[in-house]
Amino acid sequence: QQQVKQSPQSLIVQKGGISIINCAYENTAFDYFPWYQQFPGKGPALLIAIRPDVSEKKEGRFTISFNKSAKQFSLHIMDSQPGDSATYFCAASYSGGYQKVTFGTGTKLQVIP
Amino acid sequence: KAGVTQTPRYLIKTRGQQVTLSCSPISGHRSVSWYQQTPGQGLQFLFEYFSETQRNKGNFPGRFSGRQFSNSRSEMNVSTLELGDSALYLCASSLGTEYNEQFFGPGTRLTVL
């Protein structure tokens, strides 16, 4: 059962542009929503995470927007750079689930100069 | 501080064989989780071990098993390998309390022929 839906599957953005990746979840028990970045040949690395008690969280050029009523959240990458080219995964977990994380299907981002 | 290490990095097996993968977590981390990553299914949670006990389990058949040692190192075993078990197997470590960041290793690429 796909519990976290992610779109788009791939994304091409010009350098300096805004990259937007969207995710939707079904399980209302989820209460922690991390985003991971994965480069080829590497494991995923935590980029930024949000709890549902806030609607937005910003860290540098990366912002998560969260809409609890719609059960949707998104990642915005401002001023996208070629070094941001990677695969991005949204994810979700719930209290009591500890490290059991449900991942979205991933978005392959390419930032072209 | 050394990161998560996984051995071996690459493995080729034939159908019906069994395989054991190893993961050494970051020093001080007591939780080790295993994930299977494939192009079709994405990242899927296998199980989590905390202080030598399995704390969480995903929806995988009993052919997939694991264990954790007193030094927090973990092994994952897959018996009676099938072609569909070909994947990147990722290990992640964390302190183990709620909402802790998981740190992923580079993975073991398993190919089943």
Short mmCIF file of C-alpha atoms in Angstrom, two decimals:
data_model
loop_
_atom_site.label_atom_id
_atom_site.label_comp_id
_atom_site.label_asym_id
_atom_site.label_seq_id
_atom_site.Cartn_x
_atom_site.Cartn_y
_atom_site.Cartn_z
CA GLN A 1 0.00 0.00 0.00
CA GLN A 2 1.45 3.29 -1.14
CA GLN A 3 1.00 5.54 1.89
CA VAL A 4 3.06 8.49 0.70
CA LYS A 5 2.54 9.67 -2.87
CA GLN A 6 5.21 11.87 -4.43
CA SER A 7 5.26 13.93 -7.61
CA PRO A 8 6.71 14.66 -10.04
CA GLN A 9 8.85 11.64 -10.78
CA SER A 10 11.46 13.84 -12.44
CA LEU A 11 12.07 17.55 -12.65
CA ILE A 12 14.35 19.76 -14.72
CA VAL A 13 14.94 23.29 -13.47
CA GLN A 14 17.14 26.10 -14.68
CA LYS A 15 19.88 27.32 -12.36
CA GLY A 16 18.45 29.99 -10.11
CA GLY A 17 14.91 28.71 -10.46
CA ILE A 18 12.57 27.21 -7.88
CA SER A 19 12.20 23.44 -7.60
CA ILE A 20 8.93 22.21 -6.13
CA ILE A 21 8.21 18.63 -5.10
CA ASN A 22 4.85 17.58 -3.72
CA CYS A 23 3.79 14.76 -1.44
CA ALA A 24 0.50 13.50 -0.07
CA TYR A 25 -0.12 11.00 2.68
CA GLU A 26 -3.02 8.85 3.76
CA ASN A 27 -2.25 7.74 7.28
CA THR A 28 -3.41 10.43 9.71
CA ALA A 29 -1.22 8.88 12.40
CA PHE A 30 1.87 10.25 10.67
CA ASP A 31 3.33 13.09 12.70
CA TYR A 32 6.86 13.54 11.42
CA PHE A 33 7.72 14.38 7.83
CA PRO A 34 11.38 14.36 6.79
CA TRP A 35 12.85 14.98 3.37
CA TYR A 36 15.92 13.11 2.21
CA GLN A 37 18.42 13.86 -0.53
CA GLN A 38 20.27 11.05 -2.28
CA PHE A 39 23.22 11.35 -4.63
CA PRO A 40 24.24 8.45 -6.91
CA GLY A 41 26.22 5.83 -5.05
CA LYS A 42 25.30 7.25 -1.64
CA GLY A 43 22.67 6.56 0.95
CA PRO A 44 19.92 9.13 1.56
CA ALA A 45 20.76 12.03 3.86
CA LEU A 46 18.28 14.03 5.91
CA LEU A 47 17.70 17.47 4.40
CA ILE A 48 14.95 19.01 6.50
CA ALA A 49 12.00 17.76 8.55
CA ILE A 50 8.73 19.13 9.89
CA ARG A 51 6.15 18.27 12.52
CA PRO A 52 2.46 18.98 11.77
CA ASP A 53 2.19 21.68 14.45
CA VAL A 54 3.82 24.16 12.05
CA SER A 55 2.79 25.04 8.49
CA GLU A 56 6.21 25.97 7.20
CA LYS A 57 9.86 25.39 8.01
CA LYS A 58 12.78 27.02 6.28
CA GLU A 59 16.46 26.09 6.34
CA GLY A 60 18.60 28.08 3.99
CA ARG A 61 17.30 27.61 0.45
CA PHE A 62 15.07 24.70 1.46
CA THR A 63 11.49 25.20 2.68
CA ILE A 64 8.84 22.67 3.66
CA SER A 65 5.21 23.72 3.42
CA PHE A 66 2.70 21.59 5.30
CA ASN A 67 -1.09 21.45 4.91
CA LYS A 68 -2.50 19.19 7.60
CA SER A 69 -6.14 19.38 6.47
CA ALA A 70 -5.23 18.39 2.92
CA LYS A 71 -2.66 15.85 4.12
CA GLN A 72 -0.10 17.32 1.79
CA PHE A 73 3.39 18.71 2.13
CA SER A 74 5.93 20.04 -0.30
CA LEU A 75 9.59 20.91 -0.63
CA HIS A 76 10.65 24.15 -2.26
CA ILE A 77 14.27 24.66 -3.28
CA MET A 78 14.94 28.32 -3.94
CA ASP A 79 17.75 29.51 -6.21
CA SER A 80 18.34 25.93 -7.39
CA GLN A 81 21.96 25.08 -8.14
CA PRO A 82 23.55 22.31 -10.24
CA GLY A 83 24.87 20.83 -7.00
CA ASP A 84 21.25 20.27 -5.94
CA SER A 85 20.87 17.68 -8.73
CA ALA A 86 19.93 14.54 -6.83
CA THR A 87 16.97 12.34 -6.01
CA TYR A 88 14.68 13.69 -3.29
CA PHE A 89 12.43 11.57 -1.13
CA CYS A 90 9.64 12.74 1.10
CA ALA A 91 8.88 10.48 4.02
CA ALA A 92 6.64 10.07 7.02
CA SER A 93 6.68 8.35 10.36
CA TYR A 94 4.48 8.22 13.47
CA SER A 95 4.89 8.32 17.19
CA GLY A 96 5.63 4.82 18.41
CA GLY A 97 6.96 3.82 15.03
CA TYR A 98 10.39 5.09 16.00
CA GLN A 99 12.66 4.59 13.01
CA LYS A 100 10.00 2.96 10.79
CA VAL A 101 9.85 5.48 7.97
CA THR A 102 7.55 5.31 4.94
CA PHE A 103 9.15 6.87 1.88
CA GLY A 104 7.67 8.44 -1.21
CA THR A 105 8.78 7.14 -4.59
CA GLY A 106 11.38 9.84 -5.16
CA THR A 107 11.90 12.79 -7.52
CA LYS A 108 14.97 12.99 -9.67
CA LEU A 109 15.93 16.65 -9.88
CA GLN A 110 18.26 17.98 -12.54
CA VAL A 111 19.36 21.60 -12.36
CA ILE A 112 20.79 22.80 -15.64
CA PRO A 113 23.21 25.75 -15.87
CA LYS B 1 33.14 10.75 13.66
CA ALA B 2 32.96 7.74 11.36
CA GLY B 3 29.75 7.23 9.45
CA VAL B 4 27.67 4.11 8.94
CA THR B 5 29.63 1.38 7.21
CA GLN B 6 28.19 -1.54 5.28
CA THR B 7 29.95 -4.62 4.02
CA PRO B 8 30.23 -5.91 1.45
CA ARG B 9 29.45 -3.10 -0.98
CA TYR B 10 28.63 -5.43 -3.85
CA LEU B 11 27.47 -9.01 -3.89
CA ILE B 12 26.43 -11.44 -6.61
CA LYS B 13 24.49 -14.55 -5.67
CA THR B 14 22.38 -17.13 -7.47
CA ARG B 15 18.78 -18.07 -6.83
CA GLY B 16 18.28 -20.31 -3.84
CA GLN B 17 21.42 -19.19 -2.03
CA GLN B 18 21.43 -17.20 1.16
CA VAL B 19 23.27 -14.01 1.97
CA THR B 20 24.34 -12.07 5.04
CA LEU B 21 24.92 -8.33 4.99
CA SER B 22 26.64 -6.39 7.74
CA CYS B 23 26.17 -2.90 9.13
CA SER B 24 28.27 -0.99 11.65
CA PRO B 25 26.39 2.02 13.06
CA ILE B 26 27.78 5.33 14.18
CA SER B 27 29.41 5.05 17.59
CA GLY B 28 26.83 5.61 20.32
CA HIS B 29 23.84 4.81 18.13
CA ARG B 30 21.68 2.00 19.45
CA SER B 31 19.14 1.77 16.65
CA VAL B 32 19.82 0.14 13.31
CA SER B 33 17.21 -0.01 10.56
CA TRP B 34 17.35 -1.81 7.24
CA TYR B 35 15.74 -0.71 3.98
CA GLN B 36 15.46 -2.23 0.54
CA GLN B 37 15.74 0.16 -2.39
CA THR B 38 14.63 -0.86 -5.89
CA PRO B 39 13.69 1.20 -8.96
CA GLY B 40 10.17 -0.21 -8.93
CA GLN B 41 9.28 -0.15 -5.24
CA GLY B 42 11.53 2.64 -4.01
CA LEU B 43 12.71 2.60 -0.41
CA GLN B 44 10.94 0.06 1.76
CA PHE B 45 11.44 -0.49 5.47
CA LEU B 46 12.54 -3.99 6.41
CA PHE B 47 13.06 -3.88 10.18
CA GLU B 48 14.59 -1.95 13.05
CA TYR B 49 16.70 -3.22 15.89
CA PHE B 50 17.24 -1.38 19.15
CA SER B 51 19.40 -2.73 21.94
CA GLU B 52 19.52 -6.19 20.32
CA THR B 53 15.71 -6.43 20.03
CA GLN B 54 13.61 -6.12 16.90
CA ARG B 55 11.41 -3.11 17.57
CA ASN B 56 9.68 -2.70 14.21
CA LYS B 57 9.09 -4.80 11.16
CA GLY B 58 7.98 -4.06 7.61
CA ASN B 59 5.95 -6.20 5.24
CA PHE B 60 8.59 -8.59 4.00
CA PRO B 61 8.49 -12.40 4.00
CA GLY B 62 10.18 -14.42 6.70
CA ARG B 63 13.12 -15.09 4.38
CA PHE B 64 14.35 -11.69 5.47
CA SER B 65 15.73 -11.67 8.99
CA GLY B 66 18.16 -9.73 11.06
CA ARG B 67 19.89 -9.45 14.35
CA GLN B 68 21.81 -6.93 16.39
CA PHE B 69 24.81 -7.57 18.57
CA SER B 70 25.69 -6.04 21.93
CA ASN B 71 28.02 -3.53 20.20
CA SER B 72 25.01 -2.38 18.07
CA ARG B 73 26.42 -3.86 14.88
CA SER B 74 23.71 -5.52 12.86
CA GLU B 75 23.43 -8.23 10.25
CA MET B 76 20.68 -8.91 7.80
CA ASN B 77 20.12 -12.33 6.29
CA VAL B 78 18.13 -13.31 3.24
CA SER B 79 17.54 -17.00 2.69
CA THR B 80 16.45 -18.79 -0.48
CA LEU B 81 17.24 -15.82 -2.69
CA GLU B 82 14.87 -14.88 -5.50
CA LEU B 83 15.56 -12.76 -8.57
CA GLY B 84 13.31 -10.07 -7.11
CA ASP B 85 15.62 -9.69 -4.12
CA SER B 86 18.12 -7.86 -6.33
CA ALA B 87 18.30 -4.42 -4.77
CA LEU B 88 20.34 -1.91 -2.85
CA TYR B 89 20.12 -2.73 0.85
CA LEU B 90 20.58 0.29 3.05
CA CYS B 91 21.31 0.40 6.71
CA ALA B 92 20.57 3.44 8.85
CA SER B 93 21.58 4.19 12.41
CA SER B 94 20.21 6.59 14.96
CA LEU B 95 20.13 7.24 18.70
CA GLY B 96 16.80 5.43 18.66
CA THR B 97 14.41 7.80 20.40
CA GLU B 98 11.47 9.39 18.61
CA TYR B 99 12.14 11.65 15.66
CA ASN B 100 15.90 11.14 15.75
CA GLU B 101 17.74 11.70 12.51
CA GLN B 102 18.67 8.49 10.72
CA PHE B 103 22.10 8.32 9.15
CA PHE B 104 22.32 6.03 6.15
CA GLY B 105 25.23 3.96 4.99
CA PRO B 106 26.20 3.68 1.31
CA GLY B 107 24.36 0.38 0.93
CA THR B 108 25.12 -3.11 -0.32
CA ARG B 109 24.23 -3.77 -3.94
CA LEU B 110 22.91 -7.34 -4.15
CA THR B 111 22.46 -8.96 -7.55
CA VAL B 112 20.69 -12.31 -7.74
CA LEU B 113 21.26 -14.30 -10.93
#
